[in-house]
Amino acid sequence: MRLTLHVWRQKGKYEAGRFVTYEVPDVSEHMSFLEMLDVLNQRLILKGEEPIAFDHDCREGICGMCGFMINGQAHGPLRGTTVCQLHMRHYKDGDVLWLEPWRAQAFPVVSDLAVDRSAFDRIIASGGFVSVSTGSAPDANAIPVPKVVAERAMDAAACIGCGACVASCPNASASLFTAAKLTHLNLLPQGEPERDQRSLNMVAQMRVEGFGHCTNVGECEAVCPKEIPLDMIAKMNRDYLRATLVHRDVQAKGGTG
Ligand code: SF4
Ligand code: FES
C-alpha cells in the first residue's frame, strides 16, 4: 500500500507546530501502525532528518503510553483498541491519514505526537492509594467481596491512563479517567478508610490541572480502549457529593474533617 501521512511536527511546548507531509510507498498490511511509523522514522534518520516523536512502551495495549489522533479519532478507527494494537490491514492503498497529538490544555505537547500526561499522575497521587495493611493474598481473600462489586472494581481498574478520553471530549474533561481510578478503590473494603477524602482530593486535583467539566457528551466512553463505561462518572459524582456532605457535617460539629 502507498499511504500519505500528514503528521503534526512540533519541537516543544512553546514552539509553533505544523503538518508535514510524508509518503510511505510500501506499507504491509501485516505491520502495526507503530511499525509503519518505525519504518518511516528509519528513513528519516537515514536522510539526516528528525524522526517523528511518539510515545509507546508495551505495544500490547497494556501500558497506556501510546495514543494520538488518526483522522480525528483517538487511537484510530477501531473501538476498544490502542494505536499500538491497530494494524495496517484496516487501511487501503491511497489512504490519506492526518496524525495529531492529544489536544488539551492539561496535556502540553512534548514533541510532535507525544504529550505530557503527568497531570494524570498527580491526580492518582492525590488519592489513588490505600493505607490499610492488606497482608498477604490469603489475608486479603479473608475479606468477602461480592462478585458483582469485585467485577465492577476490576472493570474500573482496567483504565490504562492513555488520555484518549480527554483528547476526545469537547471540554477536555478527565472525568472518565478520574472516575475509573476513584471507583476501583472506593468500591473495595480496602479503599473504604480514605473513601471520602479520596473523592474530594482527586476531583479537586482534576480541576487544579485545568481539565474541563463533564457535560455528558459521551465521546470518552466511545473512544476508551478499555471500554470504561460512562456511568462510572455518575458513581464519582455520587461519591463526591457524599464526601462533601460528610465533610460539611463534621465541620458543623466542630471537627476537622
Ligand atoms: S478512561 Fe479509557 S480513554 Fe480514559 S485514560 Fe482510562 S483507558 Fe484511556
Ligand atoms: S504501547 Fe502500551 S498500550 Fe500502546
Short mmCIF file of C-alpha atoms and ligand atoms in Angstrom, two decimals:
data_model
loop_
_atom_site.label_atom_id
_atom_site.label_comp_id
_atom_site.label_asym_id
_atom_site.label_seq_id
_atom_site.Cartn_x
_atom_site.Cartn_y
_atom_site.Cartn_z
CA MET A 1 0.00 0.00 0.00
CA ARG A 2 1.02 3.55 -0.61
CA LEU A 3 -0.10 5.96 2.11
CA THR A 4 0.15 9.71 2.51
CA LEU A 5 0.68 10.90 6.08
CA HIS A 6 0.17 14.46 7.26
CA VAL A 7 1.97 14.47 10.62
CA TRP A 8 1.91 17.22 13.25
CA ARG A 9 5.51 18.29 13.87
CA GLN A 10 6.25 20.48 16.90
CA LYS A 11 9.60 20.82 18.63
CA GLY A 12 8.21 21.66 22.08
CA LYS A 13 5.52 23.19 24.23
CA TYR A 14 6.36 26.77 23.31
CA GLU A 15 7.15 26.18 19.61
CA ALA A 16 4.68 26.61 16.79
CA GLY A 17 3.63 23.34 15.16
CA ARG A 18 2.63 22.48 11.60
CA PHE A 19 1.63 19.50 9.47
CA VAL A 20 4.40 17.91 7.39
CA THR A 21 3.51 15.51 4.58
CA TYR A 22 5.27 12.16 4.13
CA GLU A 23 4.75 9.44 1.53
CA VAL A 24 5.11 5.84 2.69
CA PRO A 25 5.12 3.78 -0.52
CA ASP A 26 5.49 0.22 0.80
CA VAL A 27 3.21 -0.37 3.77
CA SER A 28 2.47 -4.03 4.50
CA GLU A 29 -0.97 -4.98 5.83
CA HIS A 30 0.84 -7.08 8.47
CA MET A 31 2.51 -4.05 10.06
CA SER A 32 1.11 -2.46 13.16
CA PHE A 33 0.52 1.28 12.93
CA LEU A 34 3.57 1.97 15.10
CA GLU A 35 5.74 -0.35 12.99
CA MET A 36 4.70 1.66 9.94
CA LEU A 37 5.89 4.79 11.76
CA ASP A 38 9.11 2.97 12.75
CA VAL A 39 9.82 2.32 9.05
CA LEU A 40 9.16 5.97 8.19
CA ASN A 41 11.36 7.11 11.08
CA GLN A 42 14.21 4.85 9.98
CA ARG A 43 14.13 6.51 6.57
CA LEU A 44 14.04 9.98 8.11
CA ILE A 45 17.08 9.13 10.25
CA LEU A 46 19.00 7.80 7.23
CA LYS A 47 18.24 11.08 5.42
CA GLY A 48 19.54 13.03 8.42
CA GLU A 49 16.09 14.30 9.38
CA GLU A 50 14.49 14.33 12.82
CA PRO A 51 12.31 11.22 13.40
CA ILE A 52 8.67 11.65 14.42
CA ALA A 53 8.29 11.54 18.22
CA PHE A 54 5.51 9.36 19.61
CA ASP A 55 5.06 7.60 22.94
CA HIS A 56 5.00 3.81 23.23
CA ASP A 57 6.21 1.07 25.54
CA CYS A 58 4.48 -2.32 25.75
CA ARG A 59 2.92 -2.27 22.25
CA GLU A 60 0.42 -4.78 23.67
CA GLY A 61 -2.43 -2.48 24.70
CA ILE A 62 -1.47 -2.65 28.37
CA CYS A 63 0.69 0.28 29.43
CA GLY A 64 -1.29 3.27 28.10
CA MET A 65 1.77 5.06 26.74
CA CYS A 66 0.72 5.19 23.09
CA GLY A 67 -2.01 7.33 21.63
CA PHE A 68 -2.63 10.10 19.14
CA MET A 69 -5.39 11.18 16.81
CA ILE A 70 -5.71 9.48 13.42
CA ASN A 71 -8.06 11.37 11.11
CA GLY A 72 -9.66 12.98 14.15
CA GLN A 73 -10.24 9.74 16.05
CA ALA A 74 -8.35 8.88 19.23
CA HIS A 75 -6.37 5.64 18.71
CA GLY A 76 -7.76 5.41 15.16
CA PRO A 77 -10.95 3.95 13.70
CA LEU A 78 -11.38 0.74 15.74
CA ARG A 79 -13.32 0.64 19.01
CA GLY A 80 -11.66 -0.84 22.07
CA THR A 81 -8.15 -0.65 20.59
CA THR A 82 -4.99 1.29 21.38
CA VAL A 83 -2.96 2.65 18.49
CA CYS A 84 -0.23 0.07 19.17
CA GLN A 85 -2.79 -2.69 18.55
CA LEU A 86 -4.10 -1.11 15.35
CA HIS A 87 -2.90 -2.90 12.22
CA MET A 88 -2.45 -1.60 8.70
CA ARG A 89 -4.87 -4.16 7.25
CA HIS A 90 -7.59 -1.70 8.25
CA TYR A 91 -6.30 0.74 5.62
CA LYS A 92 -6.14 0.60 1.84
CA ASP A 93 -3.82 1.78 -0.90
CA GLY A 94 -4.02 5.53 -1.43
CA ASP A 95 -5.39 6.38 2.01
CA VAL A 96 -4.52 9.81 3.41
CA LEU A 97 -4.02 9.99 7.19
CA TRP A 98 -3.76 13.01 9.46
CA LEU A 99 -1.84 12.34 12.69
CA GLU A 100 -2.14 14.80 15.58
CA PRO A 101 -1.24 14.71 19.28
CA TRP A 102 -3.88 14.71 22.04
CA ARG A 103 -5.05 18.30 22.23
CA ALA A 104 -5.87 19.54 25.75
CA GLN A 105 -4.60 22.41 27.85
CA ALA A 106 -3.62 19.97 30.60
CA PHE A 107 -1.60 17.84 28.13
CA PRO A 108 1.09 20.15 26.73
CA VAL A 109 2.93 18.87 23.67
CA VAL A 110 6.40 17.48 24.46
CA SER A 111 7.32 16.86 20.84
CA ASP A 112 5.30 16.02 17.70
CA LEU A 113 2.75 13.34 18.72
CA ALA A 114 3.99 12.99 22.33
CA VAL A 115 2.26 14.94 25.11
CA ASP A 116 2.94 15.41 28.81
CA ARG A 117 0.33 13.42 30.78
CA SER A 118 1.85 13.99 34.20
CA ALA A 119 -1.42 15.69 35.18
CA PHE A 120 -2.84 12.15 35.38
CA ASP A 121 0.00 11.11 37.70
CA ARG A 122 -0.80 14.00 40.04
CA ILE A 123 -4.50 13.04 40.13
CA ILE A 124 -3.54 9.48 41.09
CA ALA A 125 -1.02 10.72 43.68
CA SER A 126 -3.75 12.82 45.32
CA GLY A 127 -5.84 9.79 46.27
CA GLY A 128 -5.08 6.63 44.32
CA PHE A 129 -3.74 4.61 47.22
CA VAL A 130 -4.84 2.68 50.34
CA SER A 131 -3.27 2.96 53.78
CA VAL A 132 -4.56 -0.28 55.31
CA SER A 133 -2.16 -3.17 55.59
CA THR A 134 -3.75 -5.73 53.29
CA GLY A 135 -1.38 -8.53 54.28
CA SER A 136 -0.60 -11.46 52.06
CA ALA A 137 -3.00 -12.86 49.46
CA PRO A 138 -4.74 -15.34 51.86
CA ASP A 139 -5.40 -12.49 54.31
CA ALA A 140 -6.90 -10.36 51.57
CA ASN A 141 -9.10 -13.25 50.50
CA ALA A 142 -10.45 -13.49 54.05
CA ILE A 143 -12.44 -10.30 53.38
CA PRO A 144 -15.55 -11.30 51.44
CA VAL A 145 -16.28 -9.01 48.48
CA PRO A 146 -19.47 -9.67 46.49
CA LYS A 147 -18.65 -10.87 42.97
CA VAL A 148 -20.60 -8.07 41.29
CA VAL A 149 -18.67 -5.46 43.31
CA ALA A 150 -15.29 -7.08 42.65
CA GLU A 151 -16.01 -7.24 38.92
CA ARG A 152 -17.03 -3.60 38.76
CA ALA A 153 -13.90 -2.59 40.66
CA MET A 154 -11.79 -4.63 38.24
CA ASP A 155 -13.58 -3.04 35.26
CA ALA A 156 -12.58 0.35 36.65
CA ALA A 157 -9.01 -0.84 37.28
CA ALA A 158 -8.72 -1.66 33.56
CA CYS A 159 -8.11 2.03 32.79
CA ILE A 160 -4.58 2.34 31.38
CA GLY A 161 -4.36 6.14 31.67
CA CYS A 162 -3.88 6.71 27.95
CA GLY A 163 -5.72 10.04 27.84
CA ALA A 164 -7.92 9.31 24.81
CA CYS A 165 -10.98 10.27 26.86
CA VAL A 166 -9.58 13.76 27.49
CA ALA A 167 -8.49 14.22 23.88
CA SER A 168 -11.91 13.31 22.52
CA CYS A 169 -14.01 15.31 24.95
CA PRO A 170 -15.02 18.77 23.66
CA ASN A 171 -14.45 20.04 27.22
CA ALA A 172 -11.11 18.18 27.61
CA SER A 173 -12.59 16.62 30.74
CA ALA A 174 -10.68 13.97 32.67
CA SER A 175 -13.86 12.73 34.35
CA LEU A 176 -13.81 9.20 32.90
CA PHE A 177 -10.17 8.64 33.88
CA THR A 178 -10.63 10.08 37.39
CA ALA A 179 -13.89 8.19 37.88
CA ALA A 180 -12.17 4.92 36.95
CA LYS A 181 -9.22 5.50 39.29
CA LEU A 182 -11.50 6.59 42.11
CA THR A 183 -14.14 3.87 41.65
CA HIS A 184 -11.73 0.97 41.62
CA LEU A 185 -10.59 1.82 45.16
CA ASN A 186 -13.83 3.29 46.54
CA LEU A 187 -15.79 0.11 45.82
CA LEU A 188 -13.50 -2.21 47.76
CA PRO A 189 -13.26 -2.60 51.55
CA GLN A 190 -9.52 -1.89 51.38
CA GLY A 191 -10.30 1.55 49.94
CA GLU A 192 -13.00 2.43 52.47
CA PRO A 193 -10.92 4.31 55.11
CA GLU A 194 -9.86 7.05 52.61
CA ARG A 195 -13.03 6.91 50.52
CA ASP A 196 -14.37 10.41 51.20
CA GLN A 197 -11.00 12.15 51.30
CA ARG A 198 -10.01 10.35 48.10
CA SER A 199 -13.17 11.59 46.35
CA LEU A 200 -12.56 15.17 47.48
CA ASN A 201 -8.85 15.16 46.63
CA MET A 202 -8.98 13.53 43.22
CA VAL A 203 -11.85 15.71 41.97
CA ALA A 204 -10.09 18.82 43.32
CA GLN A 205 -6.81 17.83 41.63
CA MET A 206 -8.62 17.25 38.35
CA ARG A 207 -9.82 20.86 38.49
CA VAL A 208 -6.40 22.21 39.52
CA GLU A 209 -4.83 20.58 36.47
CA GLY A 210 -7.12 22.53 34.14
CA PHE A 211 -9.33 19.74 32.81
CA GLY A 212 -12.85 20.78 31.79
CA HIS A 213 -16.16 19.71 33.27
CA CYS A 214 -18.19 16.72 32.11
CA THR A 215 -21.37 17.61 30.19
CA ASN A 216 -22.37 14.02 29.36
CA VAL A 217 -21.29 14.12 25.70
CA GLY A 218 -20.10 10.50 25.89
CA GLU A 219 -17.17 10.74 23.46
CA CYS A 220 -14.86 9.47 26.22
CA GLU A 221 -16.71 6.17 26.53
CA ALA A 222 -16.83 5.79 22.73
CA VAL A 223 -13.04 6.04 22.30
CA CYS A 224 -11.84 4.38 25.51
CA PRO A 225 -9.70 1.37 24.53
CA LYS A 226 -10.69 -0.37 27.77
CA GLU A 227 -14.40 0.45 27.37
CA ILE A 228 -14.72 2.15 30.74
CA PRO A 229 -18.46 2.91 30.99
CA LEU A 230 -19.84 6.43 31.29
CA ASP A 231 -21.84 5.55 34.41
CA MET A 232 -18.57 5.47 36.38
CA ILE A 233 -18.72 9.28 36.18
CA ALA A 234 -22.15 9.15 37.85
CA LYS A 235 -20.63 6.96 40.58
CA MET A 236 -17.80 9.50 41.03
CA ASN A 237 -20.33 12.33 41.33
CA ARG A 238 -22.30 10.41 43.96
CA ASP A 239 -19.13 9.68 45.93
CA TYR A 240 -18.08 13.32 45.67
CA LEU A 241 -21.50 14.52 46.89
CA ARG A 242 -21.40 12.06 49.80
CA ALA A 243 -17.89 13.21 50.74
CA THR A 244 -18.94 16.86 50.57
CA LEU A 245 -21.91 16.25 52.90
CA VAL A 246 -19.82 14.23 55.37
CA HIS A 247 -17.16 16.94 55.33
CA ARG A 248 -19.80 19.64 55.98
CA ASP A 249 -21.42 17.66 58.84
CA VAL A 250 -18.05 17.10 60.52
CA GLN A 251 -17.24 20.80 60.27
CA ALA A 252 -20.70 21.74 61.64
CA LYS A 253 -19.99 19.55 64.69
CA GLY A 254 -16.69 21.36 65.24
CA GLY A 255 -14.44 18.63 63.82
CA THR A 256 -11.62 18.95 61.34
CA GLY A 257 -12.89 16.67 58.58
S1 SF4 B 1 -10.73 6.02 30.87
FE1 SF4 B 1 -10.19 4.91 28.96
S2 SF4 B 1 -9.60 6.52 27.50
FE2 SF4 B 1 -9.51 7.42 29.56
S3 SF4 B 1 -7.40 7.17 30.27
FE3 SF4 B 1 -8.56 5.36 31.03
S4 SF4 B 1 -8.29 3.83 29.41
FE4 SF4 B 1 -7.68 5.77 28.46
S1 FES B 2 2.31 0.97 23.82
FE1 FES B 2 1.45 0.20 25.67
S2 FES B 2 -0.68 0.44 25.36
FE2 FES B 2 0.17 1.00 23.43
#
